[in-house]
Structures are given as structure tokens and as C-alpha cells.
Amino acid sequence: NAGVTQTPKFQVLKTGQSMTLQCAQDMNHEYMSWYRQDPGMGLRLIHYSVGAGITDQGEVPNGYNVSRSTTEDFPLRLLSAAPSQTSVYFCASSYSRQNDEQYFGPGTRLTVT
Amino acid sequence: KQEVTQIPAALSVPEGENLVLNCSFTDSAIYNLQWFRQDPGKGLTSLLLIQSSQREQTSGRLNASLDKSSGRSTLYIAASQPGDSATYLCAVRQSGNTGFQKLVFGTGTRLLVSP
């Protein structure tokens, strides 16, 4: 198992550009989510999905879009990048059962200039 | 709103010491608590998962306890080694409006173990 994979590892964008962060898992997990990590603020939930075709907003969804067409993939789209979106982005997955642990990808470090 | 606090924010110890990292949370209605390790520039590695019905979990030199009623968890590291140097994060898992059990994270304790 590759676990949770994310691409790219690093990205630099100019303000106003759009891009998609990729996330995939090969563990047949139903639950997938995106977090951002900022210094002094911990990880915060952006969007999540409880299964293919089902997504919802987390704490900080503005400026981001998601879709879940397959169980394996959960891409995060930045619609029009802003400097405030400079952060490290982590994708996570878990089984649908509430007591299972969450597995995290290696992260994508994004800088918006 | 759930808030998770980790104290201390940073800790520096000599190799071989036993140490305790603290995590507190404000809402005791949680499903479980998970401790993670994060190395600089890397992702999160799960260390221990404690269900809400459990009091503690052990893995090697690590022991995590949970007192749900008082909103506290501790991570005990025995005989610390330089390789333990990392940031340690705790996160509680709780139900959201649509049934999604999101993780709420603390800001971490940065540990440095010197030889």
C-alpha cells in the first residue's frame, strides 16, 4: 500500500492563478479530508468527503473547491490564489467507522506571491 | 467550540530523560484522541490512538493516557533519544453536523533531545 499520496510536494503560484492539489489513497477509505497547517494555528479543516459524490465544508473553506468522483481521489482546487493561502496542505483519510485512526499524506507546501 | 491546548510549546531535554507532554481539550464529547509526530518539513505520523472508552495505550517507549472527564491526555516518552526530536501533536476526534468526525488539533509541542 502506498497509503495517502499527495502531489506536488512544493508549488509557487502568483496571486490570481488557479491550481489543483492532488490527493489519492489506496486503502479503500470512505472518509477523506483536507487540512491546512499554519504557524501557531494548528491544522484546520478545509473540506471533507464521506464517500464518492459527497463533500462538505470544514472550518476554512473559502477560496477552495473539492469534488470526489472516485473513492481513491480527492483533489483540492484553488480558484484564484491569494497570499493568505500560503500554507502547508495535508490530505487525510480514514475508514467510515468513527473509531479508526486517520492517515495523513506527506503534504504540499504552497507559496503564493 | 472544541479547543485543544498543548503545553509546553517547546521542550529541550538531555538524552535519557523520561518526559511528559500534555494535551487538554474543552469538550469531553469525543470519540477518540490521537497523538502524532511531525518531523520538520514532513507529514504527520500516527503514534497512538486512544478510544474514548480507554484509559491508556502503549507502543514501545510511548504511553498515552486519557482522562476524558477532565479533558486531559498525556504522552509519556521513556528514555528519550535524539531521534525523538520532532513536534508532537494531539488531536481529538468529534462529531460534526453531518456525522463527519473531524479532528481538532492542538498547536503542538516541539521537542529537542540533545545527545
PDB file of C-alpha atoms in Angstrom:
ATOM      1  CA  ASN A   1       0.000   0.000   0.000  1.00  0.00           C
ATOM      2  CA  ALA A   2       1.240   3.471  -0.874  1.00  0.00           C
ATOM      3  CA  GLY A   3      -1.106   4.938   1.752  1.00  0.00           C
ATOM      4  CA  VAL A   4      -2.052   8.580   1.168  1.00  0.00           C
ATOM      5  CA  THR A   5      -0.133  10.313  -1.603  1.00  0.00           C
ATOM      6  CA  GLN A   6      -0.078  13.998  -2.488  1.00  0.00           C
ATOM      7  CA  THR A   7       1.294  15.911  -5.460  1.00  0.00           C
ATOM      8  CA  PRO A   8       3.034  18.237  -5.912  1.00  0.00           C
ATOM      9  CA  LYS A   9       5.326  18.476  -2.877  1.00  0.00           C
ATOM     10  CA  PHE A  10       6.082  22.150  -3.491  1.00  0.00           C
ATOM     11  CA  GLN A  11       4.349  24.815  -5.553  1.00  0.00           C
ATOM     12  CA  VAL A  12       4.765  28.535  -6.082  1.00  0.00           C
ATOM     13  CA  LEU A  13       1.849  30.487  -7.537  1.00  0.00           C
ATOM     14  CA  LYS A  14       1.257  34.082  -8.427  1.00  0.00           C
ATOM     15  CA  THR A  15      -1.781  35.857  -6.997  1.00  0.00           C
ATOM     16  CA  GLY A  16      -4.836  35.083  -9.093  1.00  0.00           C
ATOM     17  CA  GLN A  17      -3.581  31.819 -10.552  1.00  0.00           C
ATOM     18  CA  SER A  18      -5.522  28.619 -10.074  1.00  0.00           C
ATOM     19  CA  MET A  19      -4.270  25.110  -9.453  1.00  0.00           C
ATOM     20  CA  THR A  20      -5.275  21.690  -8.184  1.00  0.00           C
ATOM     21  CA  LEU A  21      -3.602  19.805  -5.351  1.00  0.00           C
ATOM     22  CA  GLN A  22      -3.881  16.088  -5.868  1.00  0.00           C
ATOM     23  CA  CYS A  23      -4.613  13.502  -3.174  1.00  0.00           C
ATOM     24  CA  ALA A  24      -5.058   9.768  -3.575  1.00  0.00           C
ATOM     25  CA  GLN A  25      -5.360   6.809  -1.210  1.00  0.00           C
ATOM     26  CA  ASP A  26      -5.260   3.102  -1.937  1.00  0.00           C
ATOM     27  CA  MET A  27      -6.774   1.842   1.333  1.00  0.00           C
ATOM     28  CA  ASN A  28     -10.422   1.957   0.195  1.00  0.00           C
ATOM     29  CA  HIS A  29     -11.172   4.600   2.817  1.00  0.00           C
ATOM     30  CA  GLU A  30     -14.530   6.321   2.621  1.00  0.00           C
ATOM     31  CA  TYR A  31     -13.611   9.427   4.586  1.00  0.00           C
ATOM     32  CA  MET A  32     -11.144  11.905   3.107  1.00  0.00           C
ATOM     33  CA  SER A  33     -10.336  15.441   4.158  1.00  0.00           C
ATOM     34  CA  TRP A  34      -8.079  18.407   3.523  1.00  0.00           C
ATOM     35  CA  TYR A  35      -6.342  20.409   6.252  1.00  0.00           C
ATOM     36  CA  ARG A  36      -4.077  23.404   6.133  1.00  0.00           C
ATOM     37  CA  GLN A  37      -1.293  23.990   8.632  1.00  0.00           C
ATOM     38  CA  ASP A  38      -0.197  27.486   9.546  1.00  0.00           C
ATOM     39  CA  PRO A  39       2.333  28.507  12.218  1.00  0.00           C
ATOM     40  CA  GLY A  40       0.719  28.993  15.621  1.00  0.00           C
ATOM     41  CA  MET A  41      -2.720  27.888  14.401  1.00  0.00           C
ATOM     42  CA  GLY A  42      -2.527  24.121  14.222  1.00  0.00           C
ATOM     43  CA  LEU A  43      -4.199  22.203  11.439  1.00  0.00           C
ATOM     44  CA  ARG A  44      -7.585  23.408  10.285  1.00  0.00           C
ATOM     45  CA  LEU A  45     -10.160  21.510   8.258  1.00  0.00           C
ATOM     46  CA  ILE A  46     -10.880  22.928   4.780  1.00  0.00           C
ATOM     47  CA  HIS A  47     -13.225  20.398   3.136  1.00  0.00           C
ATOM     48  CA  TYR A  48     -14.110  16.786   3.656  1.00  0.00           C
ATOM     49  CA  SER A  49     -15.873  13.891   1.954  1.00  0.00           C
ATOM     50  CA  VAL A  50     -17.748  10.939   3.475  1.00  0.00           C
ATOM     51  CA  GLY A  51     -17.809   8.992   0.217  1.00  0.00           C
ATOM     52  CA  ALA A  52     -17.739   9.294  -3.557  1.00  0.00           C
ATOM     53  CA  GLY A  53     -20.015  12.104  -4.676  1.00  0.00           C
ATOM     54  CA  ILE A  54     -20.432  13.563  -1.164  1.00  0.00           C
ATOM     55  CA  THR A  55     -18.444  16.578   0.030  1.00  0.00           C
ATOM     56  CA  ASP A  56     -18.938  19.318   2.568  1.00  0.00           C
ATOM     57  CA  GLN A  57     -17.215  22.364   4.024  1.00  0.00           C
ATOM     58  CA  GLY A  58     -14.956  22.436   7.032  1.00  0.00           C
ATOM     59  CA  GLU A  59     -13.808  25.421   9.099  1.00  0.00           C
ATOM     60  CA  VAL A  60     -11.952  27.388   6.415  1.00  0.00           C
ATOM     61  CA  PRO A  61     -13.494  26.569   3.005  1.00  0.00           C
ATOM     62  CA  ASN A  62     -13.384  29.985   1.332  1.00  0.00           C
ATOM     63  CA  GLY A  63     -11.288  30.061  -1.850  1.00  0.00           C
ATOM     64  CA  TYR A  64     -11.193  26.282  -2.195  1.00  0.00           C
ATOM     65  CA  ASN A  65     -13.249  23.763  -4.110  1.00  0.00           C
ATOM     66  CA  VAL A  66     -13.386  19.962  -3.948  1.00  0.00           C
ATOM     67  CA  SER A  67     -15.032  17.063  -5.702  1.00  0.00           C
ATOM     68  CA  ARG A  68     -14.980  13.308  -5.126  1.00  0.00           C
ATOM     69  CA  SER A  69     -15.732  11.323  -8.248  1.00  0.00           C
ATOM     70  CA  THR A  70     -13.967   8.156  -7.067  1.00  0.00           C
ATOM     71  CA  THR A  71     -13.238   6.572  -3.697  1.00  0.00           C
ATOM     72  CA  GLU A  72      -9.486   6.927  -4.275  1.00  0.00           C
ATOM     73  CA  ASP A  73      -9.097  10.571  -5.288  1.00  0.00           C
ATOM     74  CA  PHE A  74      -9.937  13.842  -3.555  1.00  0.00           C
ATOM     75  CA  PRO A  75      -8.430  16.869  -5.341  1.00  0.00           C
ATOM     76  CA  LEU A  76      -8.408  20.358  -3.822  1.00  0.00           C
ATOM     77  CA  ARG A  77      -8.765  23.282  -6.205  1.00  0.00           C
ATOM     78  CA  LEU A  78      -7.610  26.810  -5.516  1.00  0.00           C
ATOM     79  CA  LEU A  79      -9.838  29.017  -7.618  1.00  0.00           C
ATOM     80  CA  SER A  80      -7.863  32.286  -7.537  1.00  0.00           C
ATOM     81  CA  ALA A  81      -4.792  32.050  -5.338  1.00  0.00           C
ATOM     82  CA  ALA A  82      -4.195  34.690  -2.670  1.00  0.00           C
ATOM     83  CA  PRO A  83      -1.150  35.248  -0.403  1.00  0.00           C
ATOM     84  CA  SER A  84      -3.337  34.207   2.573  1.00  0.00           C
ATOM     85  CA  GLN A  85      -3.422  30.721   1.075  1.00  0.00           C
ATOM     86  CA  THR A  86       0.310  30.301   1.563  1.00  0.00           C
ATOM     87  CA  SER A  87       0.393  27.243   3.793  1.00  0.00           C
ATOM     88  CA  VAL A  88       1.155  23.556   4.024  1.00  0.00           C
ATOM     89  CA  TYR A  89      -1.745  21.404   2.877  1.00  0.00           C
ATOM     90  CA  PHE A  90      -2.379  17.903   4.159  1.00  0.00           C
ATOM     91  CA  CYS A  91      -4.782  15.310   2.884  1.00  0.00           C
ATOM     92  CA  ALA A  92      -6.071  12.638   5.278  1.00  0.00           C
ATOM     93  CA  SER A  93      -8.208   9.535   5.052  1.00  0.00           C
ATOM     94  CA  SER A  94      -9.866   7.019   7.345  1.00  0.00           C
ATOM     95  CA  TYR A  95     -12.430   4.248   7.290  1.00  0.00           C
ATOM     96  CA  SER A  96     -16.013   5.305   7.764  1.00  0.00           C
ATOM     97  CA  ARG A  97     -16.069   3.941  11.279  1.00  0.00           C
ATOM     98  CA  GLN A  98     -15.652   6.763  13.770  1.00  0.00           C
ATOM     99  CA  ASN A  99     -13.098   4.979  15.897  1.00  0.00           C
ATOM    100  CA  ASP A 100     -10.475   4.457  13.244  1.00  0.00           C
ATOM    101  CA  GLU A 101      -7.282   6.424  13.106  1.00  0.00           C
ATOM    102  CA  GLN A 102      -6.635   8.963  10.395  1.00  0.00           C
ATOM    103  CA  TYR A 103      -3.761   8.625   7.941  1.00  0.00           C
ATOM    104  CA  PHE A 104      -2.073  11.681   6.542  1.00  0.00           C
ATOM    105  CA  GLY A 105      -0.238  12.344   3.310  1.00  0.00           C
ATOM    106  CA  PRO A 106       3.220  13.983   3.198  1.00  0.00           C
ATOM    107  CA  GLY A 107       1.837  17.444   2.469  1.00  0.00           C
ATOM    108  CA  THR A 108       2.092  20.106  -0.221  1.00  0.00           C
ATOM    109  CA  ARG A 109       3.938  23.316   0.600  1.00  0.00           C
ATOM    110  CA  LEU A 110       2.298  26.168  -1.301  1.00  0.00           C
ATOM    111  CA  THR A 111       3.603  29.709  -1.603  1.00  0.00           C
ATOM    112  CA  VAL A 112       1.507  32.426  -3.216  1.00  0.00           C
ATOM    113  CA  THR A 113       3.387  35.591  -4.170  1.00  0.00           C
TER     114      THR A 113
ATOM    115  CA  LYS B   1     -16.382  25.040  20.137  1.00  0.00           C
ATOM    116  CA  GLN B   2     -13.704  22.473  20.869  1.00  0.00           C
ATOM    117  CA  GLU B   3     -10.302  23.885  21.722  1.00  0.00           C
ATOM    118  CA  VAL B   4      -7.164  21.803  22.153  1.00  0.00           C
ATOM    119  CA  THR B   5      -4.157  23.143  24.033  1.00  0.00           C
ATOM    120  CA  GLN B   6      -0.702  21.640  24.304  1.00  0.00           C
ATOM    121  CA  ILE B   7       1.758  22.571  26.998  1.00  0.00           C
ATOM    122  CA  PRO B   8       4.637  23.201  26.846  1.00  0.00           C
ATOM    123  CA  ALA B   9       5.021  24.687  23.364  1.00  0.00           C
ATOM    124  CA  ALA B  10       8.680  23.677  23.331  1.00  0.00           C
ATOM    125  CA  LEU B  11      10.800  21.359  25.433  1.00  0.00           C
ATOM    126  CA  SER B  12      14.527  20.667  25.450  1.00  0.00           C
ATOM    127  CA  VAL B  13      15.913  17.693  27.403  1.00  0.00           C
ATOM    128  CA  PRO B  14      19.141  15.679  27.542  1.00  0.00           C
ATOM    129  CA  GLU B  15      19.157  12.184  26.142  1.00  0.00           C
ATOM    130  CA  GLY B  16      17.877   9.500  28.504  1.00  0.00           C
ATOM    131  CA  GLU B  17      15.319  11.591  30.360  1.00  0.00           C
ATOM    132  CA  ASN B  18      11.732  10.482  30.779  1.00  0.00           C
ATOM    133  CA  LEU B  19       9.320  13.203  29.762  1.00  0.00           C
ATOM    134  CA  VAL B  20       5.632  14.066  29.661  1.00  0.00           C
ATOM    135  CA  LEU B  21       3.784  16.074  27.055  1.00  0.00           C
ATOM    136  CA  ASN B  22       0.384  17.474  27.943  1.00  0.00           C
ATOM    137  CA  CYS B  23      -2.780  17.956  25.934  1.00  0.00           C
ATOM    138  CA  SER B  24      -6.052  19.416  27.186  1.00  0.00           C
ATOM    139  CA  PHE B  25      -9.407  19.821  25.446  1.00  0.00           C
ATOM    140  CA  THR B  26     -12.511  21.781  26.365  1.00  0.00           C
ATOM    141  CA  ASP B  27     -15.327  19.483  25.183  1.00  0.00           C
ATOM    142  CA  SER B  28     -15.300  15.945  26.572  1.00  0.00           C
ATOM    143  CA  ALA B  29     -17.731  14.641  23.898  1.00  0.00           C
ATOM    144  CA  ILE B  30     -15.030  12.998  21.800  1.00  0.00           C
ATOM    145  CA  TYR B  31     -14.746   9.672  20.021  1.00  0.00           C
ATOM    146  CA  ASN B  32     -11.010   9.302  20.432  1.00  0.00           C
ATOM    147  CA  LEU B  33      -7.728  11.145  20.794  1.00  0.00           C
ATOM    148  CA  GLN B  34      -4.753  10.637  18.532  1.00  0.00           C
ATOM    149  CA  TRP B  35      -1.112  11.569  19.067  1.00  0.00           C
ATOM    150  CA  PHE B  36       1.002  12.366  16.020  1.00  0.00           C
ATOM    151  CA  ARG B  37       4.644  13.057  15.378  1.00  0.00           C
ATOM    152  CA  GLN B  38       5.737  15.568  12.756  1.00  0.00           C
ATOM    153  CA  ASP B  39       9.330  15.930  11.607  1.00  0.00           C
ATOM    154  CA  PRO B  40      10.393  19.252  10.035  1.00  0.00           C
ATOM    155  CA  GLY B  41       9.005  19.604   6.521  1.00  0.00           C
ATOM    156  CA  LYS B  42       7.265  16.243   6.713  1.00  0.00           C
ATOM    157  CA  GLY B  43       3.786  14.870   7.149  1.00  0.00           C
ATOM    158  CA  LEU B  44       2.090  13.523  10.270  1.00  0.00           C
ATOM    159  CA  THR B  45       2.871  10.062  11.585  1.00  0.00           C
ATOM    160  CA  SER B  46       0.302   8.492  13.875  1.00  0.00           C
ATOM    161  CA  LEU B  47       1.794   7.341  17.174  1.00  0.00           C
ATOM    162  CA  LEU B  48      -1.109   6.276  19.341  1.00  0.00           C
ATOM    163  CA  LEU B  49      -4.877   6.263  19.158  1.00  0.00           C
ATOM    164  CA  ILE B  50      -6.916   6.151  22.377  1.00  0.00           C
ATOM    165  CA  GLN B  51     -10.623   5.469  22.148  1.00  0.00           C
ATOM    166  CA  SER B  52     -12.920   7.449  24.438  1.00  0.00           C
ATOM    167  CA  SER B  53     -13.629   4.292  26.476  1.00  0.00           C
ATOM    168  CA  GLN B  54      -9.928   3.587  27.086  1.00  0.00           C
ATOM    169  CA  ARG B  55      -7.629   4.998  29.741  1.00  0.00           C
ATOM    170  CA  GLU B  56      -4.287   4.414  28.062  1.00  0.00           C
ATOM    171  CA  GLN B  57      -2.382   2.971  25.118  1.00  0.00           C
ATOM    172  CA  THR B  58       1.224   1.867  24.878  1.00  0.00           C
ATOM    173  CA  SER B  59       3.622   1.445  21.988  1.00  0.00           C
ATOM    174  CA  GLY B  60       7.258   0.735  22.762  1.00  0.00           C
ATOM    175  CA  ARG B  61       8.647   3.623  24.813  1.00  0.00           C
ATOM    176  CA  LEU B  62       5.461   5.645  24.379  1.00  0.00           C
ATOM    177  CA  ASN B  63       2.486   5.623  26.702  1.00  0.00           C
ATOM    178  CA  ALA B  64      -0.547   7.834  26.249  1.00  0.00           C
ATOM    179  CA  SER B  65      -3.272   8.300  28.836  1.00  0.00           C
ATOM    180  CA  LEU B  66      -6.713   9.799  28.522  1.00  0.00           C
ATOM    181  CA  ASP B  67      -8.944  11.307  31.199  1.00  0.00           C
ATOM    182  CA  LYS B  68     -11.993  12.280  29.209  1.00  0.00           C
ATOM    183  CA  SER B  69     -13.962  13.726  32.114  1.00  0.00           C
ATOM    184  CA  SER B  70     -11.236  16.220  32.941  1.00  0.00           C
ATOM    185  CA  GLY B  71     -10.335  16.867  29.307  1.00  0.00           C
ATOM    186  CA  ARG B  72      -6.722  15.789  29.554  1.00  0.00           C
ATOM    187  CA  SER B  73      -4.265  13.484  27.860  1.00  0.00           C
ATOM    188  CA  THR B  74      -0.573  12.931  28.441  1.00  0.00           C
ATOM    189  CA  LEU B  75       2.094  11.383  26.246  1.00  0.00           C
ATOM    190  CA  TYR B  76       4.890   9.800  28.239  1.00  0.00           C
ATOM    191  CA  ILE B  77       8.190   9.136  26.459  1.00  0.00           C
ATOM    192  CA  ALA B  78      10.593   6.883  28.324  1.00  0.00           C
ATOM    193  CA  ALA B  79      14.369   7.075  27.969  1.00  0.00           C
ATOM    194  CA  SER B  80      14.304   9.802  25.340  1.00  0.00           C
ATOM    195  CA  GLN B  81      16.673   9.653  22.364  1.00  0.00           C
ATOM    196  CA  PRO B  82      17.872  12.294  19.874  1.00  0.00           C
ATOM    197  CA  GLY B  83      15.737  10.548  17.252  1.00  0.00           C
ATOM    198  CA  ASP B  84      12.649  11.518  19.271  1.00  0.00           C
ATOM    199  CA  SER B  85      13.242  15.168  18.370  1.00  0.00           C
ATOM    200  CA  ALA B  86      10.154  16.331  16.487  1.00  0.00           C
ATOM    201  CA  THR B  87       6.895  18.193  17.001  1.00  0.00           C
ATOM    202  CA  TYR B  88       4.210  16.191  18.769  1.00  0.00           C
ATOM    203  CA  LEU B  89       0.583  16.963  18.000  1.00  0.00           C
ATOM    204  CA  CYS B  90      -2.526  15.767  19.725  1.00  0.00           C
ATOM    205  CA  ALA B  91      -5.925  15.784  18.069  1.00  0.00           C
ATOM    206  CA  VAL B  92      -9.401  14.887  19.291  1.00  0.00           C
ATOM    207  CA  ARG B  93     -11.993  13.379  17.010  1.00  0.00           C
ATOM    208  CA  GLN B  94     -15.540  14.575  17.423  1.00  0.00           C
ATOM    209  CA  SER B  95     -18.821  14.510  15.561  1.00  0.00           C
ATOM    210  CA  GLY B  96     -19.796  17.301  13.201  1.00  0.00           C
ATOM    211  CA  ASN B  97     -23.238  18.346  11.956  1.00  0.00           C
ATOM    212  CA  THR B  98     -23.298  15.853   9.092  1.00  0.00           C
ATOM    213  CA  GLY B  99     -21.812  12.962  11.063  1.00  0.00           C
ATOM    214  CA  PHE B 100     -18.262  13.552   9.857  1.00  0.00           C
ATOM    215  CA  GLN B 101     -15.845  13.011  12.704  1.00  0.00           C
ATOM    216  CA  LYS B 102     -13.364  15.791  12.230  1.00  0.00           C
ATOM    217  CA  LEU B 103     -10.051  16.121  14.002  1.00  0.00           C
ATOM    218  CA  VAL B 104      -9.395  19.199  16.104  1.00  0.00           C
ATOM    219  CA  PHE B 105      -5.673  19.742  16.592  1.00  0.00           C
ATOM    220  CA  GLY B 106      -3.528  21.379  19.195  1.00  0.00           C
ATOM    221  CA  THR B 107      -0.625  23.553  18.069  1.00  0.00           C
ATOM    222  CA  GLY B 108       1.971  21.024  19.170  1.00  0.00           C
ATOM    223  CA  THR B 109       4.953  20.624  21.444  1.00  0.00           C
ATOM    224  CA  ARG B 110       8.345  20.973  19.782  1.00  0.00           C
ATOM    225  CA  LEU B 111      10.732  18.506  21.438  1.00  0.00           C
ATOM    226  CA  LEU B 112      14.512  18.622  21.202  1.00  0.00           C
ATOM    227  CA  VAL B 113      16.532  15.782  22.728  1.00  0.00           C
ATOM    228  CA  SER B 114      20.226  16.547  22.869  1.00  0.00           C
ATOM    229  CA  PRO B 115      22.948  13.859  22.974  1.00  0.00           C
TER     230      PRO B 115
END
